[in-house]
Amino acid sequence: MEGASVVGVGMTDFGVHDQPLPELFADAAFEAMDDAGADADVIDAFYLGNAMGGQTESDTHLAPTLASHIGLAGIPCSRFEDACATSSNAFKHAVEAVRAGTHDVVLVGGVERCTPSTGLETPEMTAIFASASHRQYEQPTGLTFPGVFGLLTTRHMHEHGTTEEHLAEIAVKNHANGTLNSRAQFGKETTVEAVLDSPVVASPFRLLDCCPFSDGASAVVVANAAGASTLTGDPVTVAGVGHATDVIPLAEKADLTATQSARDAASQAYEQAGIGPADVDVVELHDCFTGAEVLAIEALGLVEDGEGGPASARGETALDGRIPVNPSGGLKAKGHPIGATGAAQIVELVEHLRGEAGERQVEDASTGLAHNLGGDAGTTIVSILEVAR
Amino acid sequence: MTVDERLTHARWTEALRDGRLLGQRCSECDTVTATPEAACPACGARGLETIDLPTSGIVHTATTIEVSPTEFDAGYRVAVIDLETDGGARVTARLEGEASIGDRVELTDVLEVRETVPVFS
Ligand SMILES: [Zn+2]
Ligand SMILES: [Zn+2]
């Protein structure tokens, strides 16, 4: 089996973009292709992440449409949909395709618009997001996605004593990181008091515990050795990609605080990379809600089970902490254009591993981990990247 | 009581409207689920016996929804109810009243928005 590397990265600012999806995506795709030194004729395939274009913009069969817009018509194009884990799944399949030698160079992308630029306001968008929960046994209860993570986090608070203050500290940390990221949707600091004073969305989450609705696009160029040899981009090695699922609906999950798919995906990725949690220098993870970051750092083995809240409040996951988590600002501050989120995590890690992350650079980072969760943790993909040796 | 044919969404819904909560017990591993599946989520076996589940249970976790999707009016609670079966069945439901984690609640009603779901209180 061949090795895989990321040879080029690009992304738009996350925020509000009043542009059609093909135009929005082109901005990220051309940046990634230029970074890789990849002209259109060296791209062998295009794997796209877009979760909700059919519902939000009446726009489907998007992979060949976007490919056509950026000069890639003719090559195999596939669209992936796994709720928030959408473009990580596209990334995983690109890595496997170049490892197998099916393709040498694959463009992976993600694009989504979720703000009122789509013409949809909060109730409509909340309903569309909720469509990732079970159609018969969850959606008709009025469960929302903040509610899904509210259920998981409330149980964690009951079992482990996690507090609303612990959760607020995570929002404060990710907002602070976001101020150092020019692409972040929120460029302002917040405080524990401001988080606790904001209105409840779904208990225990308040407005400032939740990621925003965002528009944005991201792209990465993945290549095997043969492909990379034709390109000029500074490569970062893909050391492991794990992918696991768990039972849906969430009432059937064995343990509501485990996010078991994240544990399973992490074990696969760690095993492929031949490392453990202690070897990771920088983490981008799926903090759609502050409580999701608590569950994720425990599932990834970065802290003991039950310690996610207190460890975060102690600053262990801060930019200057023991294990920096979400230096980009995370979904919380950077933004969460669903289908673009997974590939954007890879963009952030590549910049740290190249030493190009500017003010938020994690010093001497040589191993980075991305955790991208879909739905109620029905899907998680964990990717490990390393400085090329 | 047991029934021969595989539990469907339609039969589950019909029973719920009559105040009964139907579930399935796996013939291979004894896992019990509270909403219909075509095979056991734990072991994949297709031999599932339809059973009556308790209509009383313990609140396993709950959330209050203050920003709702279209079709719902915010300010309601959704909970996961542990039905205390040997096979570990839980169900997602509307929760009325003040009950919190660990409290006992009863199936008292159904909510019908698009589909029929249980209401505990
Ligand atoms: Zn998400
Ligand atoms: Zn079974």
Short mmCIF file of C-alpha atoms and ligand atoms in Angstrom, two decimals:
data_model
loop_
_atom_site.label_atom_id
_atom_site.label_comp_id
_atom_site.label_asym_id
_atom_site.label_seq_id
_atom_site.Cartn_x
_atom_site.Cartn_y
_atom_site.Cartn_z
CA MET A 1 0.00 0.00 0.00
CA GLU A 2 1.26 3.47 -0.91
CA GLY A 3 1.45 6.40 1.45
CA ALA A 4 -0.82 9.41 1.11
CA SER A 5 -0.10 13.05 1.70
CA VAL A 6 -1.88 16.38 1.63
CA VAL A 7 -0.06 18.54 -0.90
CA GLY A 8 -2.24 21.63 -1.06
CA VAL A 9 -4.89 23.34 1.08
CA GLY A 10 -7.33 26.21 0.73
CA MET A 11 -10.43 27.61 2.33
CA THR A 12 -12.65 30.66 2.26
CA ASP A 13 -13.43 32.80 5.27
CA PHE A 14 -16.29 31.22 7.21
CA GLY A 15 -19.23 33.58 7.73
CA VAL A 16 -21.84 34.94 5.38
CA HIS A 17 -21.31 34.50 1.63
CA ASP A 18 -23.91 35.70 -0.79
CA GLN A 19 -22.53 33.61 -3.67
CA PRO A 20 -23.79 30.52 -5.51
CA LEU A 21 -22.18 27.28 -4.31
CA PRO A 22 -19.98 26.82 -7.45
CA GLU A 23 -18.49 30.30 -7.07
CA LEU A 24 -17.97 29.89 -3.32
CA PHE A 25 -16.29 26.52 -3.82
CA ALA A 26 -14.01 27.79 -6.61
CA ASP A 27 -12.42 30.24 -4.16
CA ALA A 28 -11.29 27.37 -1.91
CA ALA A 29 -10.49 24.89 -4.69
CA PHE A 30 -8.22 27.22 -6.67
CA GLU A 31 -6.34 28.16 -3.48
CA ALA A 32 -5.73 24.46 -2.73
CA MET A 33 -4.76 23.60 -6.31
CA ASP A 34 -2.39 26.60 -6.52
CA ASP A 35 -0.87 25.67 -3.14
CA ALA A 36 -0.26 22.14 -4.45
CA GLY A 37 1.00 23.36 -7.83
CA ALA A 38 -1.75 21.24 -9.40
CA ASP A 39 -3.24 22.30 -12.72
CA ALA A 40 -6.67 20.95 -13.64
CA ASP A 41 -5.16 18.27 -15.88
CA VAL A 42 -3.34 16.47 -13.03
CA ILE A 43 -6.46 16.03 -10.87
CA ASP A 44 -7.64 12.44 -11.37
CA ALA A 45 -10.85 12.58 -9.29
CA PHE A 46 -12.96 14.96 -7.21
CA TYR A 47 -14.59 13.95 -3.91
CA LEU A 48 -17.04 16.50 -2.55
CA GLY A 49 -18.64 16.97 0.84
CA ASN A 50 -22.00 18.75 0.81
CA ALA A 51 -24.57 17.73 3.40
CA MET A 52 -27.75 19.67 2.69
CA GLY A 53 -27.66 21.43 -0.68
CA GLY A 54 -30.81 19.63 -1.80
CA GLN A 55 -32.75 20.93 1.19
CA THR A 56 -31.20 24.38 1.57
CA GLU A 57 -30.75 25.48 -2.03
CA SER A 58 -32.58 22.91 -4.23
CA ASP A 59 -29.15 21.99 -5.53
CA THR A 60 -28.14 18.35 -6.04
CA HIS A 61 -25.78 16.39 -8.33
CA LEU A 62 -23.32 18.96 -7.11
CA ALA A 63 -20.03 17.11 -7.59
CA PRO A 64 -19.95 17.27 -11.42
CA THR A 65 -21.54 20.73 -11.35
CA LEU A 66 -18.79 22.15 -9.15
CA ALA A 67 -16.12 20.22 -11.06
CA SER A 68 -17.35 21.74 -14.32
CA HIS A 69 -17.19 25.23 -12.83
CA ILE A 70 -13.50 24.80 -11.94
CA GLY A 71 -12.35 23.09 -15.15
CA LEU A 72 -12.47 19.46 -13.99
CA ALA A 73 -15.38 18.15 -16.08
CA GLY A 74 -14.88 14.57 -17.24
CA ILE A 75 -13.11 13.03 -14.25
CA PRO A 76 -14.93 10.81 -11.73
CA CYS A 77 -16.77 13.03 -9.23
CA SER A 78 -18.54 11.83 -6.09
CA ARG A 79 -20.54 13.59 -3.42
CA PHE A 80 -20.54 12.38 0.18
CA GLU A 81 -23.19 13.03 2.82
CA ASP A 82 -22.69 12.11 6.47
CA ALA A 83 -24.18 15.11 8.25
CA CYS A 84 -21.35 17.16 9.81
CA ALA A 85 -18.73 14.48 9.00
CA THR A 86 -19.37 14.90 5.29
CA SER A 87 -16.07 16.21 3.92
CA SER A 88 -13.96 14.07 6.26
CA ASN A 89 -15.58 11.09 4.64
CA ALA A 90 -14.69 12.52 1.23
CA PHE A 91 -11.12 12.96 2.56
CA LYS A 92 -11.01 9.38 3.83
CA HIS A 93 -12.06 7.99 0.46
CA ALA A 94 -9.48 10.16 -1.33
CA VAL A 95 -6.75 8.85 0.99
CA GLU A 96 -7.83 5.26 0.32
CA ALA A 97 -8.02 5.83 -3.43
CA VAL A 98 -4.46 7.19 -3.65
CA ARG A 99 -3.13 4.56 -1.24
CA ALA A 100 -4.63 1.87 -3.48
CA GLY A 101 -3.27 3.54 -6.60
CA THR A 102 -6.78 3.91 -8.07
CA HIS A 103 -5.98 7.60 -8.48
CA ASP A 104 -2.74 9.54 -7.97
CA VAL A 105 -4.11 13.01 -7.23
CA VAL A 106 -7.58 13.69 -5.79
CA LEU A 107 -9.19 17.04 -5.04
CA VAL A 108 -11.27 16.87 -1.85
CA GLY A 109 -13.69 19.66 -1.15
CA GLY A 110 -16.49 20.78 1.06
CA VAL A 111 -19.02 23.56 0.59
CA GLU A 112 -22.21 24.57 2.34
CA ARG A 113 -24.37 27.60 3.00
CA CYS A 114 -26.42 27.65 6.20
CA THR A 115 -26.95 31.37 6.90
CA PRO A 116 -29.99 33.44 5.90
CA SER A 117 -28.10 34.07 2.63
CA THR A 118 -29.89 30.87 1.57
CA GLY A 119 -33.23 32.58 2.15
CA LEU A 120 -33.90 30.34 5.15
CA GLU A 121 -34.25 31.71 8.69
CA THR A 122 -33.47 29.95 11.99
CA PRO A 123 -36.65 27.79 12.32
CA GLU A 124 -36.33 26.42 8.77
CA MET A 125 -32.58 25.82 9.12
CA THR A 126 -33.11 24.21 12.56
CA ALA A 127 -35.60 21.84 10.92
CA ILE A 128 -33.15 20.98 8.12
CA PHE A 129 -30.35 20.30 10.62
CA ALA A 130 -32.76 18.12 12.63
CA SER A 131 -33.27 15.94 9.56
CA ALA A 132 -30.02 14.18 10.52
CA SER A 133 -31.82 12.64 13.50
CA HIS A 134 -34.16 9.66 13.08
CA ARG A 135 -37.10 10.53 10.84
CA GLN A 136 -39.67 8.39 12.66
CA TYR A 137 -38.48 8.24 16.27
CA GLU A 138 -36.60 11.50 16.95
CA GLN A 139 -37.60 14.32 14.60
CA PRO A 140 -41.33 14.13 15.56
CA THR A 141 -40.46 14.77 19.24
CA GLY A 142 -39.21 18.23 18.19
CA LEU A 143 -35.62 17.24 18.94
CA THR A 144 -33.08 19.67 17.46
CA PHE A 145 -29.31 19.28 17.08
CA PRO A 146 -28.54 21.49 20.07
CA GLY A 147 -31.09 19.21 21.79
CA VAL A 148 -29.28 16.03 20.73
CA PHE A 149 -26.04 17.27 22.27
CA GLY A 150 -28.07 18.69 25.16
CA LEU A 151 -29.23 15.12 25.93
CA LEU A 152 -25.68 13.72 25.76
CA THR A 153 -24.17 16.57 27.79
CA THR A 154 -26.90 16.61 30.46
CA ARG A 155 -26.16 12.93 31.05
CA HIS A 156 -22.42 13.71 31.25
CA MET A 157 -23.11 16.45 33.81
CA HIS A 158 -25.16 13.96 35.86
CA GLU A 159 -22.52 11.22 35.75
CA HIS A 160 -19.38 13.31 36.12
CA GLY A 161 -20.33 16.63 37.69
CA THR A 162 -19.50 18.67 34.58
CA THR A 163 -20.87 22.21 35.10
CA GLU A 164 -22.21 25.01 32.93
CA GLU A 165 -19.10 27.00 33.93
CA HIS A 166 -16.85 24.24 32.55
CA LEU A 167 -18.78 24.41 29.28
CA ALA A 168 -18.54 28.21 29.19
CA GLU A 169 -14.75 28.02 29.61
CA ILE A 170 -14.59 26.06 26.35
CA ALA A 171 -16.51 28.78 24.51
CA VAL A 172 -14.17 31.40 26.01
CA LYS A 173 -11.09 29.44 24.90
CA ASN A 174 -12.34 28.86 21.35
CA HIS A 175 -13.41 32.48 20.95
CA ALA A 176 -9.94 33.59 22.09
CA ASN A 177 -8.35 31.30 19.49
CA GLY A 178 -10.74 32.63 16.85
CA THR A 179 -9.42 36.16 17.38
CA LEU A 180 -6.10 34.91 15.97
CA ASN A 181 -7.72 33.41 12.85
CA SER A 182 -8.62 35.88 10.12
CA ARG A 183 -10.92 33.28 8.52
CA ALA A 184 -13.01 32.84 11.69
CA GLN A 185 -16.63 33.95 11.74
CA PHE A 186 -16.30 35.31 15.30
CA GLY A 187 -13.25 37.48 15.86
CA LYS A 188 -14.20 38.63 19.33
CA GLU A 189 -13.36 37.33 22.80
CA THR A 190 -16.15 36.34 25.16
CA THR A 191 -16.35 35.74 28.92
CA VAL A 192 -17.82 33.05 31.16
CA GLU A 193 -20.36 35.63 32.39
CA ALA A 194 -21.40 36.54 28.83
CA VAL A 195 -21.87 32.85 27.96
CA LEU A 196 -23.93 32.18 31.10
CA ASP A 197 -26.03 35.31 30.45
CA SER A 198 -26.89 34.35 26.87
CA PRO A 199 -30.34 32.83 26.18
CA VAL A 200 -30.89 29.05 26.35
CA VAL A 201 -31.06 27.29 22.97
CA ALA A 202 -31.42 23.72 24.31
CA SER A 203 -30.41 23.05 27.89
CA PRO A 204 -27.68 23.05 29.07
CA PHE A 205 -26.57 25.06 26.01
CA ARG A 206 -26.93 28.80 25.72
CA LEU A 207 -26.47 30.76 22.53
CA LEU A 208 -22.73 31.20 23.17
CA ASP A 209 -22.27 27.44 23.73
CA CYS A 210 -23.39 26.84 20.13
CA CYS A 211 -21.56 27.14 16.83
CA PRO A 212 -23.13 29.63 14.43
CA PHE A 213 -24.88 29.05 11.11
CA SER A 214 -22.12 29.57 8.53
CA ASP A 215 -21.37 29.65 4.83
CA GLY A 216 -17.99 28.57 3.53
CA ALA A 217 -15.84 26.24 1.47
CA SER A 218 -12.63 24.28 1.95
CA ALA A 219 -10.44 22.08 -0.23
CA VAL A 220 -7.37 19.87 0.00
CA VAL A 221 -5.29 18.08 -2.63
CA VAL A 222 -4.45 14.48 -1.68
CA ALA A 223 -1.77 12.54 -3.53
CA ASN A 224 0.27 9.33 -3.39
CA ALA A 225 4.04 9.35 -4.02
CA ALA A 226 3.64 9.22 -7.80
CA GLY A 227 1.15 12.08 -7.74
CA ALA A 228 3.12 14.20 -5.25
CA SER A 229 6.28 13.88 -7.37
CA THR A 230 4.56 15.89 -10.12
CA LEU A 231 3.47 18.65 -7.69
CA THR A 232 5.30 21.48 -5.94
CA GLY A 233 3.25 21.82 -2.73
CA ASP A 234 4.88 21.19 0.66
CA PRO A 235 3.49 17.72 1.58
CA VAL A 236 2.12 16.65 4.96
CA THR A 237 1.82 12.90 5.58
CA VAL A 238 -1.54 11.23 6.24
CA ALA A 239 -0.53 8.75 8.95
CA GLY A 240 -3.97 7.32 9.70
CA VAL A 241 -7.68 7.71 9.07
CA GLY A 242 -10.27 5.93 11.22
CA HIS A 243 -13.99 5.81 10.43
CA ALA A 244 -16.69 4.30 12.62
CA THR A 245 -20.44 4.52 13.16
CA ASP A 246 -22.85 3.91 16.03
CA VAL A 247 -26.54 3.02 16.33
CA ILE A 248 -29.18 5.60 15.39
CA PRO A 249 -31.55 6.57 17.06
CA LEU A 250 -29.54 7.75 20.00
CA ALA A 251 -31.80 6.03 22.57
CA GLU A 252 -30.34 2.73 21.31
CA LYS A 253 -26.72 3.76 21.94
CA ALA A 254 -25.20 1.71 24.73
CA ASP A 255 -23.62 4.73 26.47
CA LEU A 256 -24.79 8.27 25.80
CA THR A 257 -21.59 9.92 27.03
CA ALA A 258 -19.10 7.68 25.20
CA THR A 259 -19.52 8.92 21.61
CA GLN A 260 -18.43 5.34 20.84
CA SER A 261 -17.89 5.96 17.12
CA ALA A 262 -15.22 8.53 18.04
CA ARG A 263 -13.50 6.03 20.33
CA ASP A 264 -13.56 3.38 17.59
CA ALA A 265 -12.39 5.75 14.85
CA ALA A 266 -9.62 7.09 17.11
CA SER A 267 -8.34 3.58 17.91
CA GLN A 268 -8.17 2.80 14.18
CA ALA A 269 -6.34 6.04 13.39
CA TYR A 270 -3.90 5.71 16.30
CA GLU A 271 -3.15 2.12 15.30
CA GLN A 272 -2.52 3.02 11.65
CA ALA A 273 -0.23 5.87 12.71
CA GLY A 274 1.50 3.72 15.34
CA ILE A 275 0.99 6.39 18.01
CA GLY A 276 -1.19 7.12 21.03
CA PRO A 277 -2.97 10.20 22.36
CA ALA A 278 0.14 11.39 24.21
CA ASP A 279 1.98 11.76 20.89
CA VAL A 280 -0.48 14.29 19.45
CA ASP A 281 0.64 17.95 19.42
CA VAL A 282 -2.41 19.74 18.04
CA VAL A 283 -6.08 18.79 17.70
CA GLU A 284 -8.94 20.16 15.62
CA LEU A 285 -12.18 18.63 16.86
CA HIS A 286 -15.92 18.84 16.40
CA ASP A 287 -17.13 21.38 18.97
CA CYS A 288 -20.55 22.05 17.42
CA PHE A 289 -21.55 22.70 21.05
CA THR A 290 -19.26 23.20 24.04
CA GLY A 291 -20.41 19.87 25.49
CA ALA A 292 -19.31 18.12 22.30
CA GLU A 293 -15.72 19.22 22.99
CA VAL A 294 -15.90 17.64 26.46
CA LEU A 295 -17.12 14.34 25.00
CA ALA A 296 -14.52 14.48 22.20
CA ILE A 297 -11.40 15.08 24.30
CA GLU A 298 -12.43 12.13 26.49
CA ALA A 299 -13.21 9.88 23.50
CA LEU A 300 -9.84 10.71 21.91
CA GLY A 301 -8.03 9.76 25.14
CA LEU A 302 -6.61 13.27 25.61
CA VAL A 303 -8.06 13.36 29.15
CA GLU A 304 -9.53 10.72 31.48
CA ASP A 305 -13.26 9.98 31.17
CA GLY A 306 -15.19 12.45 33.27
CA GLU A 307 -12.31 14.95 33.35
CA GLY A 308 -13.21 16.80 30.15
CA GLY A 309 -14.91 19.71 31.93
CA PRO A 310 -12.37 20.36 34.70
CA ALA A 311 -9.38 19.79 32.38
CA SER A 312 -10.77 22.38 29.96
CA ALA A 313 -11.39 24.87 32.77
CA ARG A 314 -7.79 24.36 33.96
CA GLY A 315 -6.52 25.41 30.53
CA GLU A 316 -5.09 22.04 29.50
CA THR A 317 -6.55 22.44 26.00
CA ALA A 318 -5.69 26.14 25.55
CA LEU A 319 -3.30 27.28 22.84
CA ASP A 320 -0.47 27.33 25.40
CA GLY A 321 -1.79 24.30 27.30
CA ARG A 322 -0.70 20.66 27.53
CA ILE A 323 -2.63 19.70 24.37
CA PRO A 324 -3.97 22.61 22.28
CA VAL A 325 -7.48 21.90 21.02
CA ASN A 326 -9.12 23.92 18.25
CA PRO A 327 -6.45 26.56 17.65
CA SER A 328 -8.57 27.68 14.67
CA GLY A 329 -11.35 28.68 17.06
CA GLY A 330 -13.14 25.41 16.31
CA LEU A 331 -16.65 25.21 14.96
CA LYS A 332 -17.63 27.50 17.84
CA ALA A 333 -15.68 30.56 16.66
CA LYS A 334 -14.38 29.68 13.20
CA GLY A 335 -17.86 28.64 12.05
CA HIS A 336 -19.51 25.44 10.83
CA PRO A 337 -20.58 25.35 7.16
CA ILE A 338 -21.52 21.69 7.58
CA GLY A 339 -20.05 20.09 4.46
CA ALA A 340 -16.92 22.26 4.57
CA THR A 341 -16.01 21.59 8.21
CA GLY A 342 -14.07 18.33 7.90
CA ALA A 343 -11.77 19.47 5.10
CA ALA A 344 -11.27 22.81 6.88
CA GLN A 345 -9.95 20.90 9.91
CA ILE A 346 -7.36 19.30 7.60
CA VAL A 347 -6.47 22.77 6.23
CA GLU A 348 -5.81 24.03 9.78
CA LEU A 349 -3.67 21.02 10.75
CA VAL A 350 -1.59 21.26 7.56
CA GLU A 351 -0.83 24.91 8.33
CA HIS A 352 0.36 24.01 11.85
CA LEU A 353 2.47 21.11 10.60
CA ARG A 354 4.06 23.34 7.96
CA GLY A 355 4.69 26.03 10.59
CA GLU A 356 2.47 28.48 8.70
CA ALA A 357 -0.29 29.11 11.27
CA GLY A 358 0.92 32.57 12.22
CA GLU A 359 -0.11 33.95 15.61
CA ARG A 360 -1.95 30.80 16.59
CA GLN A 361 0.89 28.44 15.57
CA VAL A 362 1.30 25.51 17.98
CA GLU A 363 5.07 25.49 18.54
CA ASP A 364 6.97 22.57 16.98
CA ALA A 365 3.80 20.70 16.08
CA SER A 366 4.74 17.49 14.28
CA THR A 367 1.57 15.40 14.77
CA GLY A 368 -1.98 16.70 14.34
CA LEU A 369 -5.34 15.00 14.83
CA ALA A 370 -8.73 15.92 13.33
CA HIS A 371 -12.00 14.62 14.84
CA ASN A 372 -15.12 15.22 12.73
CA LEU A 373 -18.40 13.91 14.04
CA GLY A 374 -21.68 13.54 12.17
CA GLY A 375 -25.19 13.63 13.59
CA ASP A 376 -25.53 12.32 17.14
CA ALA A 377 -22.05 10.74 16.82
CA GLY A 378 -23.68 8.21 14.48
CA THR A 379 -20.53 8.83 12.40
CA THR A 380 -17.04 9.92 13.40
CA ILE A 381 -13.90 10.18 11.29
CA VAL A 382 -10.53 10.72 12.95
CA SER A 383 -7.51 11.65 10.81
CA ILE A 384 -3.89 11.87 11.91
CA LEU A 385 -1.40 13.98 9.96
CA GLU A 386 2.36 14.15 10.46
CA VAL A 387 5.21 16.31 9.28
CA ALA A 388 6.65 14.55 6.21
CA ARG A 389 9.86 12.67 6.99
CA MET B 1 -47.61 -10.93 24.48
CA THR B 2 -45.79 -11.94 21.35
CA VAL B 3 -46.71 -11.46 17.72
CA ASP B 4 -45.48 -13.38 14.71
CA GLU B 5 -44.67 -10.86 12.06
CA ARG B 6 -41.88 -8.27 12.22
CA LEU B 7 -42.78 -5.06 13.99
CA THR B 8 -43.32 -2.17 11.60
CA HIS B 9 -43.53 1.56 12.11
CA ALA B 10 -47.25 1.41 11.30
CA ARG B 11 -47.98 -1.23 13.96
CA TRP B 12 -45.78 0.49 16.54
CA THR B 13 -47.68 3.75 15.90
CA GLU B 14 -51.08 2.08 16.10
CA ALA B 15 -50.17 0.44 19.42
CA LEU B 16 -48.82 3.71 20.80
CA ARG B 17 -52.13 5.41 20.04
CA ASP B 18 -53.75 2.65 22.16
CA GLY B 19 -51.41 3.40 25.06
CA ARG B 20 -49.07 0.44 24.42
CA LEU B 21 -45.36 0.65 23.77
CA LEU B 22 -44.20 -2.20 21.52
CA GLY B 23 -40.58 -3.23 21.27
CA GLN B 24 -38.46 -6.13 20.08
CA ARG B 25 -36.35 -8.74 21.85
CA CYS B 26 -33.49 -10.36 19.96
CA SER B 27 -33.74 -14.16 19.92
CA GLU B 28 -29.94 -14.47 19.79
CA CYS B 29 -28.58 -11.92 22.29
CA ASP B 30 -31.67 -10.72 24.23
CA THR B 31 -31.09 -7.05 23.34
CA VAL B 32 -34.38 -5.16 23.60
CA THR B 33 -35.16 -2.11 21.47
CA ALA B 34 -38.08 0.27 21.90
CA THR B 35 -38.45 1.32 18.27
CA PRO B 36 -38.77 -1.12 15.34
CA GLU B 37 -35.74 -2.50 13.52
CA ALA B 38 -35.48 -5.17 10.81
CA ALA B 39 -32.54 -6.80 12.60
CA CYS B 40 -30.92 -6.58 16.03
CA PRO B 41 -28.69 -3.49 16.33
CA ALA B 42 -26.34 -5.36 18.65
CA CYS B 43 -25.79 -8.64 16.76
CA GLY B 44 -27.54 -8.40 13.39
CA ALA B 45 -29.88 -11.34 14.01
CA ARG B 46 -33.20 -11.11 12.19
CA GLY B 47 -35.13 -13.18 14.72
CA LEU B 48 -36.83 -10.43 16.69
CA GLU B 49 -39.79 -11.12 18.94
CA THR B 50 -42.33 -8.29 19.26
CA ILE B 51 -43.02 -7.61 22.92
CA ASP B 52 -45.00 -5.20 25.08
CA LEU B 53 -42.66 -2.86 26.92
CA PRO B 54 -43.33 -1.26 30.29
CA THR B 55 -45.18 2.05 30.03
CA SER B 56 -43.29 3.37 33.02
CA GLY B 57 -39.59 4.20 33.16
CA ILE B 58 -36.79 6.35 34.53
CA VAL B 59 -35.58 9.62 32.99
CA HIS B 60 -32.10 8.81 31.64
CA THR B 61 -31.44 12.32 30.29
CA ALA B 62 -33.49 15.34 29.19
CA THR B 63 -33.17 18.70 27.46
CA THR B 64 -35.42 21.74 27.22
CA ILE B 65 -35.71 23.04 23.65
CA GLU B 66 -35.96 26.84 23.52
CA VAL B 67 -35.22 27.24 19.79
CA SER B 68 -37.48 24.91 17.84
CA PRO B 69 -37.81 23.76 14.26
CA THR B 70 -40.81 24.88 12.18
CA GLU B 71 -43.96 22.92 13.20
CA PHE B 72 -43.03 23.06 16.92
CA ASP B 73 -43.56 25.77 19.55
CA ALA B 74 -40.42 26.25 21.66
CA GLY B 75 -40.35 25.65 25.39
CA TYR B 76 -40.79 21.86 25.56
CA ARG B 77 -38.73 19.00 26.93
CA VAL B 78 -37.37 15.95 25.11
CA ALA B 79 -36.02 13.04 27.13
CA VAL B 80 -34.56 9.57 26.81
CA ILE B 81 -36.57 7.21 29.02
CA ASP B 82 -34.99 4.02 30.35
CA LEU B 83 -37.72 1.36 30.38
CA GLU B 84 -35.77 -0.82 32.84
CA THR B 85 -36.04 -3.98 30.73
CA ASP B 86 -33.38 -6.70 31.05
CA GLY B 87 -32.31 -5.97 27.47
CA GLY B 88 -31.78 -2.27 28.20
CA ALA B 89 -34.51 -0.64 26.07
CA ARG B 90 -34.71 3.15 26.00
CA VAL B 91 -37.02 5.43 24.02
CA THR B 92 -36.88 9.12 23.06
CA ALA B 93 -40.05 10.94 24.07
CA ARG B 94 -41.65 14.22 24.97
CA LEU B 95 -41.41 14.84 28.72
CA GLU B 96 -44.03 16.92 30.49
CA GLY B 97 -43.60 18.30 33.99
CA GLU B 98 -40.52 18.77 36.13
CA ALA B 99 -39.07 15.23 36.32
CA SER B 100 -35.29 15.10 36.09
CA ILE B 101 -32.68 12.35 35.65
CA GLY B 102 -33.45 9.38 37.89
CA ASP B 103 -37.13 10.21 38.35
CA ARG B 104 -39.90 7.76 37.47
CA VAL B 105 -42.33 8.79 34.74
CA GLU B 106 -45.31 7.17 33.01
CA LEU B 107 -46.48 7.04 29.40
CA THR B 108 -49.50 9.36 29.58
CA ASP B 109 -50.14 10.62 26.06
CA VAL B 110 -48.94 10.82 22.48
CA LEU B 111 -47.80 13.78 20.42
CA GLU B 112 -48.81 13.80 16.77
CA VAL B 113 -46.74 16.13 14.61
CA ARG B 114 -45.96 14.37 11.32
CA GLU B 115 -45.66 11.07 13.27
CA THR B 116 -46.85 9.72 16.60
CA VAL B 117 -44.38 9.75 19.49
CA PRO B 118 -44.74 8.94 23.20
CA VAL B 119 -45.30 11.57 25.88
CA PHE B 120 -44.17 10.72 29.42
CA SER B 121 -44.95 12.71 32.55
ZN ZN C 1 -21.89 19.53 13.64
ZN ZN C 2 -29.02 -9.48 19.02
#
